[in-house]
XYZ file of C-alpha atoms in Angstrom:
532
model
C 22.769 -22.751 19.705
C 21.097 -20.500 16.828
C 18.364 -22.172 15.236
C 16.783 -20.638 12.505
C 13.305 -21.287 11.792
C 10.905 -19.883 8.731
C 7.438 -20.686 10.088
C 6.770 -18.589 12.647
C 7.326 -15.194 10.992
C 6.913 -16.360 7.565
C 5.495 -13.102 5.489
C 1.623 -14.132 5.234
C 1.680 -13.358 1.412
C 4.398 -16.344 0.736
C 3.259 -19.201 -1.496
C 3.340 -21.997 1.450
C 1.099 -19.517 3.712
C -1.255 -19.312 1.078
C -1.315 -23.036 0.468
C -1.884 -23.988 4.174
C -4.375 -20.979 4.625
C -6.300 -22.727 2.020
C -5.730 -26.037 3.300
C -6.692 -25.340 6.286
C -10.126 -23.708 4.813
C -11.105 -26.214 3.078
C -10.660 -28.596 5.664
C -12.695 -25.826 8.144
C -15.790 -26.217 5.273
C -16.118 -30.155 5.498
C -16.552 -30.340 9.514
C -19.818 -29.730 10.638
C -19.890 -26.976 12.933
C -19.370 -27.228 16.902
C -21.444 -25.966 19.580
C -18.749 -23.143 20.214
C -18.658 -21.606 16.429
C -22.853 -21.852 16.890
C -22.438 -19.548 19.908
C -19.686 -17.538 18.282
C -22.088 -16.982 15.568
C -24.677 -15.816 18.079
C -24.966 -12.134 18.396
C -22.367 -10.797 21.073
C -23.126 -8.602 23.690
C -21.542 -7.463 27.003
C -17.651 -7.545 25.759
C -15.577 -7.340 29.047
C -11.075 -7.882 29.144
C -11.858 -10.968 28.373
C -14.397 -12.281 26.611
C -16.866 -14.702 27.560
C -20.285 -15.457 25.466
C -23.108 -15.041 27.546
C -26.165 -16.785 26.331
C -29.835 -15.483 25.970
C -32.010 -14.278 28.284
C -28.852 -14.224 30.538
C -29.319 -10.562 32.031
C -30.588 -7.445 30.327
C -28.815 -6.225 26.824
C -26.546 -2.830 27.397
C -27.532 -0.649 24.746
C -25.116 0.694 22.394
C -23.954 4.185 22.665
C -23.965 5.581 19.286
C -22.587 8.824 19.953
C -19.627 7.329 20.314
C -17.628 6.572 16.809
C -13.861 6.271 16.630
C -12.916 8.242 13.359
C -12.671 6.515 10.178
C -9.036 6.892 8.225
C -10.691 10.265 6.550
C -11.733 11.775 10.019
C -8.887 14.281 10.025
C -9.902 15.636 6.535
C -13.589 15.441 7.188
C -12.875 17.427 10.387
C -11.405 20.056 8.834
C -13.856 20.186 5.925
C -16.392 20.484 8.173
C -15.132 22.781 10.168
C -14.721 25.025 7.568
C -18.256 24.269 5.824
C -20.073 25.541 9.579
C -17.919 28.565 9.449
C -19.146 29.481 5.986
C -22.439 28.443 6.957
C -22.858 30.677 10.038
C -21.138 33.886 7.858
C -23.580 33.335 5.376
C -27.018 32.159 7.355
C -26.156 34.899 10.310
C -27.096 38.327 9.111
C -24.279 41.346 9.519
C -24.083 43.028 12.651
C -24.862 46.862 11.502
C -28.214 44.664 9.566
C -29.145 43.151 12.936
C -32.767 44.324 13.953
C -31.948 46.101 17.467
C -34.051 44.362 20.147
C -36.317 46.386 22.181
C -35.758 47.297 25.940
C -37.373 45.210 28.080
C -40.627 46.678 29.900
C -41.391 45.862 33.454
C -44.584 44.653 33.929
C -44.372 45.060 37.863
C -44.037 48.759 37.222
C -47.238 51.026 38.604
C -48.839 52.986 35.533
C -48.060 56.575 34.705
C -49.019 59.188 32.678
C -46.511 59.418 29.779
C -44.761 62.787 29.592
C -45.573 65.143 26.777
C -42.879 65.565 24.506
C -42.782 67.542 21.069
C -43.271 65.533 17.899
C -41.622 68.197 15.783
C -38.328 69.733 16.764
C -35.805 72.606 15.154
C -32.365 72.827 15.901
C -30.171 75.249 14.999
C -27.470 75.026 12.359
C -24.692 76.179 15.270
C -25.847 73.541 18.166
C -26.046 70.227 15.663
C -24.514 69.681 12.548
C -26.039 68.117 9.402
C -25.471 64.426 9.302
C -23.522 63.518 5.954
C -25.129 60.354 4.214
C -22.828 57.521 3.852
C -20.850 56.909 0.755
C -20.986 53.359 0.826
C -20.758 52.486 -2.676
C -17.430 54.341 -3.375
C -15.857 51.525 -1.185
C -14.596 48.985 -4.557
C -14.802 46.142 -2.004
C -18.367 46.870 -1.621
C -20.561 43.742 -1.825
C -22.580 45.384 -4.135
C -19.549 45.023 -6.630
C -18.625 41.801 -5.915
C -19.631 38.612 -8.209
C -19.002 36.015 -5.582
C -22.452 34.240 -4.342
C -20.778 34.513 -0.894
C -20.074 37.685 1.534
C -16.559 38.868 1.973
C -16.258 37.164 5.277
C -16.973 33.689 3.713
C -14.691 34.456 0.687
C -11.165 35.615 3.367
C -12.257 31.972 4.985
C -12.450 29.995 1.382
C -8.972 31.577 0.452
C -6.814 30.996 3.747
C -4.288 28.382 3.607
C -5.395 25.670 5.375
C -3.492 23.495 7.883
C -1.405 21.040 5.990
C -2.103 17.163 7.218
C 0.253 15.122 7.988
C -0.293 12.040 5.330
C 0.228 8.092 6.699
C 0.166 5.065 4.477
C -2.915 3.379 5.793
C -1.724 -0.154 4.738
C 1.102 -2.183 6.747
C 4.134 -2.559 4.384
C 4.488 -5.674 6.271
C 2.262 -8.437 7.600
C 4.092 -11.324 9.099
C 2.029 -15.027 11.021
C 2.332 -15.440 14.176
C 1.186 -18.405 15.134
C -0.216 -19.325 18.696
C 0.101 -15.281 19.444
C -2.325 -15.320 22.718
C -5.911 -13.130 22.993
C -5.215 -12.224 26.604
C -5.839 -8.197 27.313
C -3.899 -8.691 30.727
C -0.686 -10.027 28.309
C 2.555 -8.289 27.082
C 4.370 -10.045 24.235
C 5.482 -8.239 21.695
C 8.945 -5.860 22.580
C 11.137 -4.043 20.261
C 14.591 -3.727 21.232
C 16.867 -1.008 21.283
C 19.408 -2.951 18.558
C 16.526 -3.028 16.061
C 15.514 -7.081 17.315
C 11.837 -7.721 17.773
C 10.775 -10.265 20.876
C 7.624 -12.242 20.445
C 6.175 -14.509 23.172
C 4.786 -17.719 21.141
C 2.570 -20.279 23.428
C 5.586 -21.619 25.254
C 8.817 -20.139 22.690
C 9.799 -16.675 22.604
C 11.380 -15.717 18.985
C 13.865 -13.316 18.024
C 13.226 -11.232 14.511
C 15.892 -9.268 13.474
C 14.532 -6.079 11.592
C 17.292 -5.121 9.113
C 17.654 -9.071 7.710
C 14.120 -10.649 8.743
C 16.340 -13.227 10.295
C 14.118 -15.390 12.941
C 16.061 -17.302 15.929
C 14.151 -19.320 19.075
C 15.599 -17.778 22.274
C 13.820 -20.572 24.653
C 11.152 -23.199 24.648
C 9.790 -23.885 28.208
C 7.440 -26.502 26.839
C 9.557 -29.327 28.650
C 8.130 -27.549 31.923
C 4.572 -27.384 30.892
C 4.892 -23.715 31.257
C 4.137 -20.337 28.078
C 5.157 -17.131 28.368
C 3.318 -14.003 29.476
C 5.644 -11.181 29.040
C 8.466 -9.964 27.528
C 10.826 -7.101 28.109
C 13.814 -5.870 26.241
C 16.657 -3.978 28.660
C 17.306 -0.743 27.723
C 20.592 -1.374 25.923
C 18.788 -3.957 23.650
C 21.385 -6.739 24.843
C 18.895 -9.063 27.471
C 15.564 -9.607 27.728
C 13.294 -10.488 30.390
C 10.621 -13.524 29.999
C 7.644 -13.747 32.458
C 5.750 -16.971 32.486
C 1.951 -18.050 33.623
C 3.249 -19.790 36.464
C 5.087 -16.859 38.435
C 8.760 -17.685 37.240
C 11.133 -14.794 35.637
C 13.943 -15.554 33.337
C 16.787 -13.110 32.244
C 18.451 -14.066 28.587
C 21.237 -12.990 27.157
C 19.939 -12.237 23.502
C 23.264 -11.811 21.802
C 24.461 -15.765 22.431
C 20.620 -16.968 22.817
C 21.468 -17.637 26.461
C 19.746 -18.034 30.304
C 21.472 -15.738 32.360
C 19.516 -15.690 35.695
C 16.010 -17.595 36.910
C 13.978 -16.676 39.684
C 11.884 -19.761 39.921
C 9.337 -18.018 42.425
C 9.703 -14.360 41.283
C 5.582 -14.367 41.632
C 3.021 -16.707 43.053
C 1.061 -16.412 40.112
C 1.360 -15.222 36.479
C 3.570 -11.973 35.482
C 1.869 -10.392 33.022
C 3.863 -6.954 33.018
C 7.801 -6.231 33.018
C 9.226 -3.006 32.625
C 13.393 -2.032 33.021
C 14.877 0.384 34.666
C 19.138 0.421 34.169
C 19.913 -3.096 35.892
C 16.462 -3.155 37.371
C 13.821 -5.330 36.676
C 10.346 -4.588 37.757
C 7.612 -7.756 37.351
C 3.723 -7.267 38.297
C 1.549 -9.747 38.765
C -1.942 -11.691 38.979
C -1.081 -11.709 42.764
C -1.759 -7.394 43.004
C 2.596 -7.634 43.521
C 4.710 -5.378 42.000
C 8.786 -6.999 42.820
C 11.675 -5.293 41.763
C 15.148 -7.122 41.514
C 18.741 -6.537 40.858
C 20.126 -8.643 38.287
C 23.441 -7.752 39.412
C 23.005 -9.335 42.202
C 22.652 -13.645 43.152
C 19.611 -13.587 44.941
C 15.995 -14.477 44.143
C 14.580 -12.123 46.524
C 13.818 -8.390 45.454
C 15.320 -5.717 47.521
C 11.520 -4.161 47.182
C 7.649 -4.513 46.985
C 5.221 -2.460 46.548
C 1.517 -3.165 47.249
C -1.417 -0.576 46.019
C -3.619 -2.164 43.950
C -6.046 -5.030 44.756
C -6.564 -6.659 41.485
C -3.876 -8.134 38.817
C -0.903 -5.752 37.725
C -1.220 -5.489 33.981
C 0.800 -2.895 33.220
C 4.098 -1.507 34.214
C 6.141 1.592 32.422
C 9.402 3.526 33.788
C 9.864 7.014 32.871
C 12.921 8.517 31.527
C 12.888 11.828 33.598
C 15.919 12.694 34.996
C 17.952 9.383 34.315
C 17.619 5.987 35.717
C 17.886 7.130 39.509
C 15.422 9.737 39.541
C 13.365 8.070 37.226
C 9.561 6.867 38.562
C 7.379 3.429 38.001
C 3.785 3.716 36.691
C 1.461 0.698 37.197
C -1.905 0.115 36.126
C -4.182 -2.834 37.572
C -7.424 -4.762 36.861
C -8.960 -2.855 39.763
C -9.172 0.327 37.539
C -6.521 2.162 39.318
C -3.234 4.105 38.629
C -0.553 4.421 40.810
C 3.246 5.974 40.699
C 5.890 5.218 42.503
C 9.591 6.314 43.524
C 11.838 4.024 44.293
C 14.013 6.092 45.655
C 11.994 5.551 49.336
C 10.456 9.013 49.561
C 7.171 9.491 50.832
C 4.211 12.375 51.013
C 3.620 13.308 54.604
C 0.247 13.617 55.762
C -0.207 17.114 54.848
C 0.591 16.257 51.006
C -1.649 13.226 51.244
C -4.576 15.354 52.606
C -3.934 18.423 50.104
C -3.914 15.019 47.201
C -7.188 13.905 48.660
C -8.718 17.090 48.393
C -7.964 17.245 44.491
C -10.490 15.621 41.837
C -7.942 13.468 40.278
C -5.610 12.427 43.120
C -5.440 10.637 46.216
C -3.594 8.882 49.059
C -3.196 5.395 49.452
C -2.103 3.165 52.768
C 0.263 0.681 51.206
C 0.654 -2.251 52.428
C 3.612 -5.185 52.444
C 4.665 -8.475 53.636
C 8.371 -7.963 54.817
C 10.503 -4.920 55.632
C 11.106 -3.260 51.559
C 7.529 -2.842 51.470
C 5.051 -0.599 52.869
C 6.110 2.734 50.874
C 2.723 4.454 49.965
C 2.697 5.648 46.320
C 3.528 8.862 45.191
C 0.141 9.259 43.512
C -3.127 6.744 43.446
C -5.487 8.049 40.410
C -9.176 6.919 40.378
C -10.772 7.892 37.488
C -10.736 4.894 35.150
C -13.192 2.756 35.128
C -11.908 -0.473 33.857
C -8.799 -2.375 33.628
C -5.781 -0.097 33.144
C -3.055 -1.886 30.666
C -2.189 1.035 28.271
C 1.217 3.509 29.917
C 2.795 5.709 28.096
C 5.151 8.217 29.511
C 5.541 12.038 27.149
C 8.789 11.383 26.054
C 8.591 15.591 25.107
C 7.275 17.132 28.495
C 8.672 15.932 31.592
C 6.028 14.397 33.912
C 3.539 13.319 31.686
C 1.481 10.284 31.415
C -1.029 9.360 29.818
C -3.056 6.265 30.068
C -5.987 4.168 28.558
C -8.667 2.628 29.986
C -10.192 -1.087 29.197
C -14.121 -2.109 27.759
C -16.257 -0.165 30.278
C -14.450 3.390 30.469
C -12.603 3.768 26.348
C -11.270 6.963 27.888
C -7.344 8.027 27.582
C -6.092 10.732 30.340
C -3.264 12.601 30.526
C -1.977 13.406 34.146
C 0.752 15.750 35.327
C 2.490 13.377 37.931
C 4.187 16.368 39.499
C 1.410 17.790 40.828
C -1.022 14.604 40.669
C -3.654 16.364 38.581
C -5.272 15.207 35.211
C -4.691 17.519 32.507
C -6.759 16.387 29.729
C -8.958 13.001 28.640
C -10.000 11.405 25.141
C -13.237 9.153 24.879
C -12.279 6.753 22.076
C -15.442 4.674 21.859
C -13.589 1.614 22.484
C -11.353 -0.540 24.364
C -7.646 1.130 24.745
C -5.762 -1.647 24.731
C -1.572 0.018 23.917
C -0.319 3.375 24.199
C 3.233 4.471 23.132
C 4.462 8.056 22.270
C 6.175 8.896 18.947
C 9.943 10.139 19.391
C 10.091 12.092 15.840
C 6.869 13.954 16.638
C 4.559 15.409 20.030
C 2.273 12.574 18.709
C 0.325 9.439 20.332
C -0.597 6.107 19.301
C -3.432 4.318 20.758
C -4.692 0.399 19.801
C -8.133 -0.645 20.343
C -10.553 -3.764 20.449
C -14.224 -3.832 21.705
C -16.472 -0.629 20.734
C -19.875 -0.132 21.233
C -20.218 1.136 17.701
C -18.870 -0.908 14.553
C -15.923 0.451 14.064
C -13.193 -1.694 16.209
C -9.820 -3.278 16.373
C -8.185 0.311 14.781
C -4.433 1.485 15.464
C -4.912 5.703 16.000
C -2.599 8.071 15.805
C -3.751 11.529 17.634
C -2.194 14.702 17.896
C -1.174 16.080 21.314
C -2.709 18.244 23.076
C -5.103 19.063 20.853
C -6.023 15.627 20.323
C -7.104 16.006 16.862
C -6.937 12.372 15.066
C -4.011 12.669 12.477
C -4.948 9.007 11.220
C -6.706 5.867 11.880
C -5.516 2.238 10.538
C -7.612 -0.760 10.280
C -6.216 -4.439 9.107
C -6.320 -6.586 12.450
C -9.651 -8.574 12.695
C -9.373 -9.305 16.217
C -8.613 -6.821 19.317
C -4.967 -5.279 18.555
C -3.982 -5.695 22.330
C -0.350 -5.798 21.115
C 2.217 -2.879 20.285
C 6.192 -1.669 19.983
C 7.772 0.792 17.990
C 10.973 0.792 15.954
C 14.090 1.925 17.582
C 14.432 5.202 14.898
C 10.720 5.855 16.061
C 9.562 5.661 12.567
C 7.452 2.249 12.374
C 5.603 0.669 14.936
C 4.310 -3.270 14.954
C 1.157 -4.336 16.093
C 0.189 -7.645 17.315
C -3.499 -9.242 17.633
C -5.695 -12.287 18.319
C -5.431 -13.199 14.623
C -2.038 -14.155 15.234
C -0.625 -11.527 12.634
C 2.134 -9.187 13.448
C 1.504 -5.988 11.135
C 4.099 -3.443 10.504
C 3.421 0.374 9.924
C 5.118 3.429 9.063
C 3.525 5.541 11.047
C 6.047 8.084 11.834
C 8.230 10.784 9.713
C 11.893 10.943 9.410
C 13.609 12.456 12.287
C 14.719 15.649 11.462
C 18.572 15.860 10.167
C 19.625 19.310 12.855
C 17.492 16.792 15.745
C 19.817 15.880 18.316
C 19.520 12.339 19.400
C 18.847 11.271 22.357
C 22.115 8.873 22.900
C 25.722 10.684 23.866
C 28.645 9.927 21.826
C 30.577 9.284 24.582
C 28.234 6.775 25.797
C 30.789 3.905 25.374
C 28.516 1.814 26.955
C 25.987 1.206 24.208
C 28.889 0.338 21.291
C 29.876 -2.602 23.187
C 28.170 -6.183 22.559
C-alpha cells in the first residue's frame, strides 16, 4: 500500500523546515554542552574511513601536506590565466635567440700546454674567392619591433590575441536541496541509487524511500524496524523496475518498486553487513563485511548463489558491473577495505600461469590465489591491482572507451587511477588532496565526477567535475558540510544528486544537454524496457 509521506524529502527551504531548524537551535543553545561536542570542538587530527577523535598526547600529529589543494570553483579559469601569464612571461623575460650571447667552448684543463700557432691578424681576400657580405635590411620589415607600439614582443602579442579554449560553464549552486533525515555517515555505505525510470532510492535508518523525479512524489518502499534491522545498500536493476536492499545484519531483499512490493528474501545472503550491490541483467551481486562477494539468480528459488568469489581480505565496499559487450560478457569490479582492486569474469575463465607471471611482472598488476568455501568458488581474478593505499569505495567504469576504470582511493592515498583492464595496466592517476569517496562517469560528455570528504588542506567535502584524460578540473562545487560519501546521476545524464552526513540530498546540473544527432544508447526495438 502507497503511503505518501512529506517529511523525509521535504525541500529544506519550506516554512515547517525552517521552523523546526530553528526549534531545534534554540533548544541546542539552552543545553549545556556534553563531553562529546567538547571533544568535537577539540582540534581534529588523524581523519581515517571512519572517524574516531583521538585525544591529546595520543601519538604524534601527521603534518599537513600543503602542496596538496583541491581547486577552488575558479581553478579552471585561474589555470588557464596562468598558463597564459608564464607564457608571456618567459617570451618577454627570455631574450631572442639570434640576441642570445653564444657561450664559449669549453677548455680542457687536463690538456698538456702548447705553443699556440701563429696565425695572421690581418688578412686580404680576393673579390673572386669571397663575396662582400650585404648588411641586413632589417628595418624595411613593417612588422619590425622597432615599429611596433605594443610594450610586448610579437611573440607575446600572437599569444594575447589567440582564441582561447572556451570553458565549459556549471551552475555552482544545487537547484535543489532536499532533508534527509537519519541519512548515515558510514564511508563503507551505499544508499543513495537513481533508477533507470527517473525514481530516486534512499536508504533512511531502517526505511528505504522512493522520490519520484518528474512529480517530487515520496512513497516508503519498506520499514524493517519491526526486525531491529537498517539498511546498508541499495541498488536499482537495470530496467529501473526492482531494487535491491542490503541490510547491517547480512540479509538481501528484492522489491518490486512499481506495486511497493517484497519479491524475494535471502535471510542469510551474508554473515555480516552488505554494504555494496551492483546488477548485472537478472543478477545480483552483494559484497560484504565478511571479504564475500555472492552472486544470485533472482530467477531462480534458492537462497544459495550459484557463485563466490574470494580476493580480498578486508570488507567489500564497493561493487560496479561494466557494460562492455552486454550483460554476458560484461565483468565485476570490486574494491575492499584492504586497499585492493580486483576484476572478475563470471563467465569462469581463468589466466594460466604464464599470464599470471607476465601480470606479476607489470608495475600495476598482479596474480592472486583465490580462495572459496564450496565448489562455485575458487576462480582467481582476472586482475588484482595494488596501488591504492586506502580503502577503495569509488568504481566507475568509461562508459566512452571500452575497458576502462577508474577508481578512487580513501583518507591515506586521495589518488584516482585509471586502469586499462584489458591489459591490467594503469594508464593515468589524479592526486585530489582528499578523500575520494564516489566516482561516476558523465554519459553526455568524456567527463568524470569525483566526491570528496577529509583533506589535509581546508578545502573539503567538494563535488569535482574533471575532464578526461587530460584531467583538467572543469568545475568544483561546495554546499555539503560533512563528507559527500553519497552519489547517482539522473537517467538523461544531465543532473547528478549527492548525499552527505548532514543528512541533505543536493541536486546539481552538472551536465549539458545530450546532443539532438546523439544516438541513444537504448534500441527501439527493445520491447523489453516499455513494459511495466
Amino acid at each position: 500500500m502507497q503511503q505518501p509521506l512529506t517529511y523525509p524529502f521535504m525541500h529544506r527551504d519550506s516554512t515547517f523546515s525552517k521552523r523546526l531548524r530553528a526549534s531545534q537551535a534554540d533548544l541546542d543553545d539552552e543545553r549545556p554542552p556534553t563531553n562529546k561536542q567538547r571533544m568535537d570542538s577539540d582540534e581534529q587530527r588523524d581523519y581515517g574511513d571512519r572517524f574516531i577523535p583521538r585525544r591529546d598526547g595520543a601519538g604524534p600529529s601527521t603534518p599537513s601536506k600543503k602542496s596538496r589543494i583541491i581547486p577552488s570553483e575558479s581553478d579552471a579559469l585561474k589555470e588557464q590565466a596562468n598558463a597564459l601569464f608564464n607564457s608571456i612571461l618567459h617570451s618577454e623575460v627570455t631574450p631572442p635567440d639570434h640576441h642570445r650571447p653564444s657561450s664559449p667552448a669549453p677548455t680542457n684543463l687536463n690538456a698538456p700546454p702548447s705553443t699556440p700557432t701563429r696565425r695572421r691578424l690581418f688578412a686580404y681576400h680576393s673579390p673572386s674567392t669571397s663575396a662582400p657580405s650585404t648588411p641586413t635590411r632589417r628595418l624595411d620589415t613593417t612588422t619590425d619591433a622597432a615599429y611596433s607600439m605594443s610594450p610586448v614582443r610579437a611573440e607575446s602579442r600572437q599569444l594575447l590575441e589567440s582564441p582561447r579554449r572556451q570553458l565549459r560553464n556549471v551552475c555552482k549552486t544545487p537547484y535543489r536541496v532536499l532533508d534527509a533525515p537519519e541519512l548515515a555517515e558510514d564511508f563503507y555505505l551505499n544508499l543513495v541509487d537513481w533508477s533507470s525510470t527517473n525514481v530516486l532510492g534512499v536508504g533512511l535508518g531502517s526505511c528505504v524511500y522512493l522520490w519520484t523525479a518528474h512529480n517530487a512524489a515520496v512513497n516508503r518502499l519498506c520499514d524493517l524496524s519491526d526486525t531491529n534491522d537498517s539498511i546498508s545498500s541499495v541498488s536499482w536493476v537495470q530496467k529501473g523496475s526492482t531494487l535491491a536492499v542490503g541490510t547491517i545484519s547480512g540479509r538481501l531483499h528484492v522489491y518490486d518498486a512499481n506495486r511497493l512490493t517484497l519479491q524475494r528474501t535471502y535471510q542469510q545472503a551474508h554473515t555480516q553487513r552488505i554494504g555494496a550491490i551492483a546488477w548485472n541483467g537478472h543478477v545480483v551481486s552483494s559484497g560484504s563485511r565478511d571479504r564475500m562477494v555472492h552472486h544470485r539468480d533472482v530467477r531462480e528459488s534458492t537462497s544459495r548463489p550459484f557463485k563466490r568469489c574470494s580476493g580480498h581480505r578486508q570488507e567489500v565496499c564497493g561493487l560496479k558491473w561494466s557494460g562492455d559487450g552486454g550483460v554476458g560478457a560484461a565483468n565485476l569490479a570490486s574494491g575492499g577495505n584492504d586497499n585492493k582492486v580486483c576484476i572478475w569474469d563470471l563467465r569462469g575463465s581463468r589466466r594460466s600461469n604464464n599470464a599470471g607471471g607476465a601480470a606479476r611482472g607489470t608495475p600495476t598488476a598482479g596474480a592472486s590465489s583465490g580462495s572459496g568455501t564450496d565448489d562455485a568458488a575458487g576462480d582467481a581474478p582476472l586482475w588484482k591491482f595494488h596501488e591504492h593505499t586506502a580503502a577503495v569505495k569509488a568504481l566507475a567504469w568509461d562508459p566512452h572507451v571500452s575497458g576502462v576504470l577508474a577508481t578512487g582511493g580513501g583518507t591515506q592515498d586521495k589518488h584516482i587511477r585509471f586502469w586499462n583492464t584489458i591489459s591490467g595496466t594503469m594508464l593515468n592517476e589524479l592526486d585530489t588532496g582528499s578523500q575520494v569517496c564516489n566516482l561516476i562517469w558523465s554519459l553526455t560528455s568524456h567527463e568524470l565526477v569525483s566526491t570528496h570528504g577529509f583533506s589535509s588542506t581546508t578545502a573539503q567535502n567538494q563535488i569535482c567535475i574533471w575532464k578526461y584524460p587530460t584531467l583538467n578540473m572543469v568545475a568544483s562545487l561546495t554546499g555539503h558540510t560533512n563528507r559527500v560519501l553519497y552519489l547517482a546521476m539522473s537517467p538523461d545524464g544531465e543532473t547528478i544528486v549527492t548525499g552527505a552526513g548532514d543528512e541533505t540530498l543536493r541536486f546539481w546540473n552538472a551536465f549539458p544537454k545530450r546532443e539532438v544527432g546523439e544516438r541513444s544508447g537504448d534500441s527501439c526495438l527493445d520491447y523489453g524496457r516499455l513494459i511495466r
